Each structure stands twice: as structure tokens, then as C-alpha cells.
Coordinates of C-alpha atoms in Angstrom, one line a residue:
M1 CA 5.0 25.1 73.0
N2 CA 6.5 21.9 74.2
I3 CA 9.0 19.9 72.5
D4 CA 7.7 16.6 71.5
S5 CA 9.9 13.7 73.4
S6 CA 11.0 11.9 70.3
I7 CA 12.5 15.2 69.2
K8 CA 14.7 15.2 72.3
Q9 CA 15.3 11.9 71.9
R10 CA 16.9 12.3 68.4
L11 CA 18.7 15.0 69.1
S12 CA 20.5 13.3 72.0
D13 CA 21.1 10.2 69.8
A14 CA 22.6 12.5 67.6
H15 CA 24.3 14.6 70.0
Q16 CA 23.1 17.3 69.5
S17 CA 21.1 18.8 72.1
H18 CA 22.7 22.0 72.4
L19 CA 20.3 22.9 69.5
L20 CA 17.8 23.5 72.3
D21 CA 20.1 25.4 74.8
Y22 CA 18.6 28.5 74.5
W23 CA 14.8 27.3 74.1
S24 CA 13.6 29.3 77.1
E25 CA 14.7 32.5 75.7
L26 CA 12.8 32.2 72.7
N27 CA 9.3 33.6 71.5
E28 CA 6.5 30.7 69.7
D29 CA 7.5 31.9 65.8
Q30 CA 11.1 31.7 66.9
R31 CA 10.5 28.2 68.6
R32 CA 8.6 27.0 65.4
K33 CA 11.4 28.2 63.1
L34 CA 14.0 25.9 64.8
L35 CA 12.0 23.2 65.0
D36 CA 11.2 23.5 61.6
D37 CA 14.8 23.1 61.1
I38 CA 15.7 20.6 63.0
N39 CA 12.6 18.6 61.7
E40 CA 14.4 19.0 58.0
I41 CA 17.6 17.0 59.2
D42 CA 18.5 13.8 58.3
F43 CA 20.8 13.1 61.2
D44 CA 22.2 9.9 59.9
R45 CA 23.4 11.2 56.8
V46 CA 24.8 13.9 58.6
I47 CA 26.7 12.2 61.2
K48 CA 27.8 9.7 58.1
A49 CA 29.0 12.8 56.1
Y50 CA 30.9 14.1 59.3
H51 CA 32.9 10.6 59.9
G52 CA 33.9 10.3 56.3
I53 CA 35.5 14.0 55.8
K54 CA 37.0 13.3 59.4
Q55 CA 38.4 10.0 58.2
E56 CA 39.7 12.0 55.2
L57 CA 41.6 14.4 56.6
I58 CA 43.2 12.1 59.2
A59 CA 44.2 9.8 56.5
D60 CA 45.8 13.2 54.3
Q61 CA 48.2 14.0 57.0
T62 CA 49.3 10.4 57.4
I63 CA 49.2 9.0 53.7
P64 CA 51.1 11.0 50.8
N65 CA 49.3 12.6 48.0
N66 CA 49.7 10.1 45.6
E67 CA 49.1 6.8 47.7
I68 CA 45.6 5.1 48.7
L69 CA 45.1 2.3 51.3
D70 CA 44.1 -1.0 49.8
E71 CA 40.9 -2.5 50.9
D72 CA 42.3 -4.2 53.7
D73 CA 43.9 -1.1 55.1
E74 CA 47.4 -2.7 55.1
K75 CA 48.7 -2.0 51.8
R76 CA 49.5 1.3 50.2
E77 CA 49.3 1.7 46.7
S78 CA 50.6 4.6 44.7
V79 CA 47.5 5.9 42.5
E80 CA 50.4 6.2 39.3
D81 CA 50.8 2.4 39.9
I82 CA 47.4 1.1 39.4
M83 CA 46.0 4.0 37.1
E84 CA 45.4 3.4 33.6
P85 CA 44.6 5.5 30.3
V86 CA 40.5 5.5 29.7
P87 CA 40.4 2.6 26.6
D88 CA 40.2 4.1 23.2
A89 CA 36.9 2.2 22.3
I90 CA 35.0 4.8 24.5
T91 CA 36.7 8.0 23.8
G92 CA 36.4 10.3 20.8
S93 CA 38.4 13.7 20.0
I94 CA 36.7 16.2 17.4
S95 CA 40.3 16.4 16.1
Q96 CA 40.8 12.7 15.1
T97 CA 37.1 12.3 13.6
S98 CA 36.1 12.5 10.1
D99 CA 34.2 15.4 8.8
E100 CA 31.5 12.9 7.9
Q101 CA 31.3 11.4 10.9
L102 CA 30.7 14.7 12.6
K103 CA 28.3 15.7 11.2
I104 CA 26.5 12.3 11.4
Y105 CA 26.9 13.0 15.4
H106 CA 25.6 16.7 14.6
R107 CA 22.8 16.1 12.5
K108 CA 21.6 11.9 13.0
D109 CA 22.1 12.0 16.3
N110 CA 21.7 14.8 18.0
L111 CA 19.5 17.4 16.3
Q112 CA 17.3 14.9 15.3
A113 CA 17.0 13.7 19.4
I114 CA 16.2 17.5 19.6
S115 CA 13.2 18.0 17.3
E116 CA 11.2 15.1 18.9
G117 CA 12.0 16.7 22.4
L118 CA 14.9 14.3 24.1
V119 CA 17.4 16.7 25.1
C120 CA 17.6 18.9 27.9
V121 CA 20.2 20.7 29.5
L122 CA 20.7 21.2 33.6
L123 CA 22.4 23.9 34.9
L124 CA 24.3 24.0 38.2
A125 CA 23.4 27.7 39.7
G126 CA 23.1 27.5 43.6
G127 CA 26.4 29.9 44.2
Q128 CA 26.3 33.3 44.5
G129 CA 29.1 35.4 42.6
T130 CA 30.7 36.4 45.9
R131 CA 34.5 35.4 44.1
L132 CA 33.2 37.5 40.9
G133 CA 32.7 40.3 43.7
V134 CA 29.0 40.5 43.8
D135 CA 26.5 39.4 46.1
Y136 CA 24.1 38.2 43.8
P137 CA 23.9 34.7 41.8
K138 CA 26.5 34.5 39.3
G139 CA 24.1 33.7 36.3
M140 CA 23.3 37.3 36.7
Y141 CA 27.0 38.5 36.5
D142 CA 27.8 40.7 33.6
V143 CA 31.2 39.0 32.5
G144 CA 32.2 42.5 30.6
L145 CA 30.9 41.9 26.9
P146 CA 30.3 44.7 24.6
S147 CA 26.7 43.6 24.4
R148 CA 26.6 43.7 28.4
K149 CA 24.9 40.2 28.3
T150 CA 24.9 37.9 31.8
L151 CA 25.5 34.2 31.9
Y152 CA 21.8 33.6 32.2
Q153 CA 21.2 35.3 28.9
I154 CA 24.3 34.1 27.0
Q155 CA 23.0 30.2 27.9
A156 CA 19.3 31.3 27.0
E157 CA 20.3 32.4 23.6
R158 CA 22.3 29.4 22.9
I159 CA 19.7 27.4 23.6
R160 CA 16.8 28.8 21.8
R161 CA 19.8 29.1 18.8
L162 CA 20.1 25.0 19.4
Q163 CA 16.4 24.9 19.1
Q164 CA 16.4 26.8 15.8
L165 CA 18.9 24.6 14.4
A166 CA 16.5 21.4 14.8
N167 CA 13.7 23.3 13.7
E168 CA 15.4 24.3 10.3
E169 CA 17.3 20.9 9.7
F170 CA 13.8 18.7 10.4
Q171 CA 11.3 21.3 8.8
T172 CA 9.6 21.7 12.3
T173 CA 8.5 24.1 14.9
K174 CA 8.1 21.8 17.8
S175 CA 11.8 21.3 19.0
V176 CA 12.5 22.1 22.5
V177 CA 15.4 21.9 24.9
P178 CA 14.0 21.8 28.5
W179 CA 16.3 24.4 30.6
F180 CA 16.3 22.4 34.1
I181 CA 18.2 25.0 36.9
M182 CA 19.2 24.1 40.0
T183 CA 19.5 26.8 42.3
S184 CA 20.0 27.1 46.3
E185 CA 18.3 28.9 49.0
H186 CA 20.5 31.9 48.2
T187 CA 19.8 32.0 44.4
Q188 CA 16.2 30.6 44.1
E189 CA 13.9 33.8 44.6
E190 CA 16.6 36.2 42.7
T191 CA 17.3 34.0 39.6
E192 CA 13.5 33.6 39.2
I193 CA 12.7 37.4 39.6
Y194 CA 15.5 38.0 36.9
L195 CA 14.3 35.4 34.5
R196 CA 10.8 36.5 34.9
S197 CA 11.2 40.1 34.6
N198 CA 13.3 39.4 31.1
N199 CA 10.8 37.1 29.4
Y200 CA 12.9 34.1 30.0
F201 CA 15.0 35.7 27.0
G202 CA 12.6 34.3 24.8
L203 CA 12.2 31.0 25.9
K204 CA 8.9 29.2 26.9
P205 CA 8.3 29.6 30.5
E206 CA 6.8 26.0 30.8
N207 CA 10.3 24.9 29.5
V208 CA 12.7 26.8 32.1
I209 CA 12.3 24.9 35.5
L210 CA 13.8 25.8 38.4
F211 CA 14.2 23.4 41.4
E212 CA 16.4 24.5 44.8
Q213 CA 18.9 21.6 46.2
H214 CA 18.9 20.9 49.5
T215 CA 21.1 22.3 52.6
L216 CA 23.3 21.0 55.3
P217 CA 24.0 22.4 58.5
A218 CA 27.5 23.6 59.3
L219 CA 29.4 21.4 62.0
D220 CA 32.0 22.4 64.0
F221 CA 35.4 20.2 64.4
Q222 CA 33.5 17.8 67.0
G223 CA 30.4 17.1 64.8
K224 CA 28.5 19.7 66.8
I225 CA 25.8 21.6 64.6
L226 CA 26.4 25.5 64.7
L227 CA 23.8 28.1 65.5
A228 CA 23.3 31.0 63.2
E229 CA 21.3 32.5 65.8
K230 CA 19.6 31.2 69.1
Y231 CA 16.6 30.0 67.1
K232 CA 18.3 29.0 63.6
L233 CA 21.1 26.9 62.6
T234 CA 23.5 27.5 60.2
K235 CA 23.2 25.7 56.9
A236 CA 25.1 25.8 53.3
A237 CA 23.6 24.3 50.0
D238 CA 25.0 21.0 49.8
G239 CA 27.3 21.2 47.0
N240 CA 27.1 20.0 43.2
G241 CA 26.7 16.4 44.3
G242 CA 23.6 17.3 46.0
L243 CA 22.1 17.4 42.4
Y244 CA 21.0 13.7 42.4
R245 CA 19.3 14.0 46.0
A246 CA 17.4 17.1 44.3
L247 CA 16.2 15.5 41.1
K248 CA 14.5 12.9 43.0
T249 CA 12.8 14.8 45.6
R250 CA 12.2 18.3 43.8
G251 CA 10.2 16.0 41.6
I252 CA 12.3 17.2 38.6
L253 CA 13.3 13.0 37.5
L254 CA 9.4 12.8 37.3
E255 CA 9.1 15.9 34.9
M256 CA 12.0 14.5 33.2
E257 CA 9.9 11.3 32.3
K258 CA 7.0 12.9 32.0
R259 CA 8.6 14.9 29.1
Q260 CA 10.1 11.4 27.4
I261 CA 13.4 13.0 27.9
K262 CA 16.7 10.3 27.3
Y263 CA 19.6 12.6 27.2
I264 CA 20.8 15.0 29.7
H265 CA 23.7 17.9 29.6
V266 CA 24.8 18.9 32.7
Y267 CA 27.1 22.0 33.4
C268 CA 28.0 25.0 35.7
V269 CA 26.8 28.1 35.1
D270 CA 30.1 29.7 35.1
N271 CA 31.3 27.9 32.2
I272 CA 30.9 30.9 29.3
L273 CA 32.3 28.7 27.2
V274 CA 29.4 25.7 27.5
R275 CA 28.0 24.8 24.2
L276 CA 24.9 23.9 25.5
G277 CA 23.6 20.2 24.2
D278 CA 26.8 20.6 22.3
P279 CA 25.4 18.6 19.4
I280 CA 28.1 16.7 18.5
F281 CA 29.3 15.5 22.1
I282 CA 26.0 14.4 22.4
G283 CA 25.9 12.6 19.4
F284 CA 28.4 11.0 19.9
C285 CA 27.1 9.8 23.6
I286 CA 23.9 8.4 21.6
E287 CA 26.4 6.8 18.8
K288 CA 28.0 5.1 21.5
N289 CA 24.8 4.5 23.7
A290 CA 26.8 5.9 27.0
N291 CA 25.3 5.9 30.1
C292 CA 27.6 8.1 31.1
A293 CA 30.5 10.7 29.5
A294 CA 32.6 13.4 30.3
K295 CA 33.7 16.1 28.0
V296 CA 37.5 17.4 28.6
V297 CA 40.3 19.8 26.8
K298 CA 43.5 18.1 26.0
K299 CA 46.2 19.1 28.7
S300 CA 48.6 22.3 27.0
F301 CA 51.6 20.8 27.9
P302 CA 52.5 17.1 30.2
N303 CA 53.0 19.1 33.6
E304 CA 49.9 21.8 33.2
A305 CA 48.5 21.7 36.6
V306 CA 45.5 20.0 35.9
G307 CA 43.8 16.6 36.7
V308 CA 43.0 14.0 34.2
I309 CA 40.6 11.6 33.9
C310 CA 41.8 7.6 34.2
K311 CA 41.0 4.0 34.9
V312 CA 41.9 3.4 38.2
R313 CA 41.1 -0.3 39.5
D314 CA 37.5 -0.7 38.0
R315 CA 36.4 3.1 38.5
Y316 CA 36.9 6.2 35.9
Q317 CA 37.6 9.4 37.9
V318 CA 39.8 12.0 37.6
V319 CA 43.5 11.9 39.2
E320 CA 44.2 15.6 40.4
Y321 CA 47.7 16.8 39.2
S322 CA 49.0 17.0 42.7
E323 CA 48.9 12.8 42.7
I324 CA 51.0 12.6 39.3
S325 CA 54.8 12.5 39.4
D326 CA 56.3 14.7 36.4
R327 CA 57.6 11.6 35.2
T328 CA 53.8 10.1 34.8
A329 CA 52.7 13.4 33.7

């Protein structure tokens, strides 16, 4: 098998020609696998990400944690000097909302939307349970409950209960909350087998949609792509931020559009306390006509080591506790 000149040129332009160093030692099958890996890479994206991270590392070494550069890169500003609270008009709190209003959020807004098939939940489940001491997907982990239920089972049963509540409230049998699950190359197959072997814990298979996030090649400090084998690149899942690309390229946005979904609740697999499709939270979002919202908990005490959501310039973002002085906290 010969290498197309265009591939050589792409590698040369991206300063990754070393990926072909062992070409002469590979058999036909290995060469094909290597070329498949290379052809999947968006080199422009990889190079841009590398230089972005490199600049961040340099900045971290030269700029204190609570300072940022202004747009002209000349004036340093403290985050504390420009951060503002989120305006009261676009926030809400269960503890400060009347029972009557909570019922409106719960019933009129969210449960009605669920009964009409407008709500889905989207699970980020690309991680393995390495930090939990297991080598399988986190969702399959038994957290030690008396019931021995896994994270996947707990979440599936909460979806079933939500559908049941909507059915009872609006006298229907058609309430559906589709469960979209973003996996990775490390968790896709095991998750699929696990859910199928457990009959999707009572959910209809057509309403449990798995899709795989993309990967990015691993780089050394010089920006060179690492080889796991002479014919195989070292790759890793592109993180939770890879959700948006995967939604588009895996056809999930089209599937959501086909199902006429309007409201999406996104959560992480190891959040055992999550209220899936939280009726009050989503009802609040519907009432406020919010394009995007985040759910948070109040600090236990001012100096608790957790980030806070603030307005910085004209953008809403998390400001980490390490960026805030004790006085500001």
C-alpha cells in the first residue's frame, strides 16, 4: 500500500510527518489502520488547541490567578474588580419561591411539556470508573446502596417515574422523556451491552439513544502527536466540551428536531443526586423563556472552596474560589 501524496503533504504542513516513521515495518492491515487514524484528524483543530493550551500555561506562570489580561494585552485586571453578581431578574431560588409558584413550574410548565414529548435528558457518560477503582463505565458502578442499584439503573428509574407523573397529571399514556447518552470509545460498547441485557430498566429501547463523542490525539510538549503503537495513535475522548460537536456530527440534533424536543436537561453520570428533568428547574426555565440555565447550590459558608457563577464583563461564567480573595468571598 502506497501513501497518497496529499496525506504526506497534510502531515508535513502540520509538522506531524513522524507518524510515518515506521511505515516500512508495518503490514497491510496495520498501514490501513494508521491511515484511518490519520484521516480522522482535524489537524487545524488540533494545532489550534495545542497553541491555546500553550498560551494558557505560559499565562498561568506569569499572571496571578485572580488577574486577567485586557483585550489589548497591556493592562492587567483583577477578576474581582470586574465580576458582578448575576442579576436577580434572571435567577430563582426554591427557598424564596412561594408554594403556589413552585406548583406552576412543576405542573403547568414542565409536566405539561413532558406530556407533550418536549423534554429530554442528556447524560454525559464518556468516563470510565478509574477513580472509583473499576475499569468499566461509571454508570455501571454499584455505589453501595442496600438495593445494589447502579448509577444507570437509578437514573433510568427516575426517568420512568417522571413519565409516570406526567401521565397521571394529564391523563395520558404517551409521556416520553428520551434519554440521550453520550459515551466514548471506552464506554460505548459496554454501556450498550449493559443496558440491553437489563432491558433498559423498563424504558423503551427506541427512547434510549447512545452516541459516541469524538477523540483527540494526545500530544507531547512540542505539539507532536504521540503513537501508542507503530500503527496506532494515542487518543483520548475530547471531554464534556466535545458534546456540541458530537451532537451535530452524530445526527443527534436532527433526531431531537425530528422528535420536536424543545428542552434539554444535561447532567453528568456520577451525579447521584440529580433530579432528572427536574420539573421545578425546567419549569422555571420555561417560565423565564431562558435559552440556557445552570442549577447551583448555596455556599455552606463564605470561604467554602467552590466556584461561583458571576457576570464577568458581558459574559456569565464560573469564577473559581482560587480567584476570589477572602474579603470578596
